[in-house]
């Protein structure tokens, strides 16, 4: 009997570890990028760009940062919002001190300040882990939030006690400030998020990512294999904080247009942690799924209620979001602990063996 196995199979290690090993994956990604870079800014309304797309991208980047630490390295952090605040305030200081430099450069540079702070607070990770490490990062969150409120130098002694985003241009276009168009701010945010997501995907598929996952699965065994725990964990904290810092700078400069220290509160840290849990631990794609699901949920509920002529007050929408997210977390922890990303991996496996999926 003659037969031939159906599906896409790899014959070497490099092909198997490729970022996009499946043909349909690459085609789908190309279509998504085409829609995101061309269709959405060309035909999307200001509401879609400013209220839906830019915040979703910002939260997705912050979720990727936390996922690199929690999902890939197994180190729990509750200081995500604090590290986002470090990036935002660092970007504000750099922008006001060096107004002639491109704002995009300072957005990316602000991540290094956040990485340094994150690595400093990650030092206890060699001695403590689990619940105790979460408490240590929670202390970092409260300490950084106190600094944002009590150190007026960070906001240039503004009377408003808030970050006031100045107007900046890029290639002759206004990109920050009240005169910046949503299309320009969206495209810059999208370009930065896509580039950093690609970098993160390559990191987790390489030697550094394998070291992180070895530490996550069993740190003692990883150390016996020759992996140095302290540099590996500190690198995870630094890279995670870098992504959170860039996300914080994008949030203030390209979404809010200004921010008070309360924006980077502990509730923001928990919200991003929920995005990681629902999207899926240890998944870059799951970070986008979790951010989109949790942030767009109240907007979708409000639009659905308006369609049926039953407007829901914003406070009620917020309560409904927390109720639904809480229920979803319980369901996912019981039924599918790996979140939405696990459902996507199952779909990819069926695509791999197409046209005879099992």
Short mmCIF file of C-alpha atoms in Angstrom, two decimals, residues 8 22 24-25 289 340-354 357-358:
data_model
loop_
_atom_site.label_atom_id
_atom_site.label_comp_id
_atom_site.label_asym_id
_atom_site.label_seq_id
_atom_site.Cartn_x
_atom_site.Cartn_y
_atom_site.Cartn_z
CA UNK A 8 4.75 20.15 7.26
CA UNK A 22 4.29 26.83 9.56
CA UNK A 24 -0.02 29.29 7.09
CA UNK A 25 1.49 31.07 10.08
CA UNK A 289 -4.58 37.93 22.84
CA UNK A 340 -5.84 31.49 24.83
CA UNK A 341 -2.39 30.67 23.48
CA UNK A 342 -3.02 26.95 24.05
CA UNK A 343 -6.09 27.12 21.81
CA UNK A 344 -3.98 28.79 19.15
CA UNK A 345 -1.28 26.12 19.48
CA UNK A 346 -3.91 23.42 18.96
CA UNK A 347 -5.06 25.20 15.82
CA UNK A 348 -1.46 25.44 14.58
CA UNK A 349 -0.96 21.72 15.13
CA UNK A 350 -3.98 21.02 12.96
CA UNK A 351 -2.58 23.37 10.32
CA UNK A 352 0.74 21.52 10.48
CA UNK A 353 -0.93 18.22 9.49
CA UNK A 354 -3.34 19.75 6.97
CA UNK A 357 -5.67 17.06 10.94
CA UNK A 358 -6.27 14.75 13.86
#
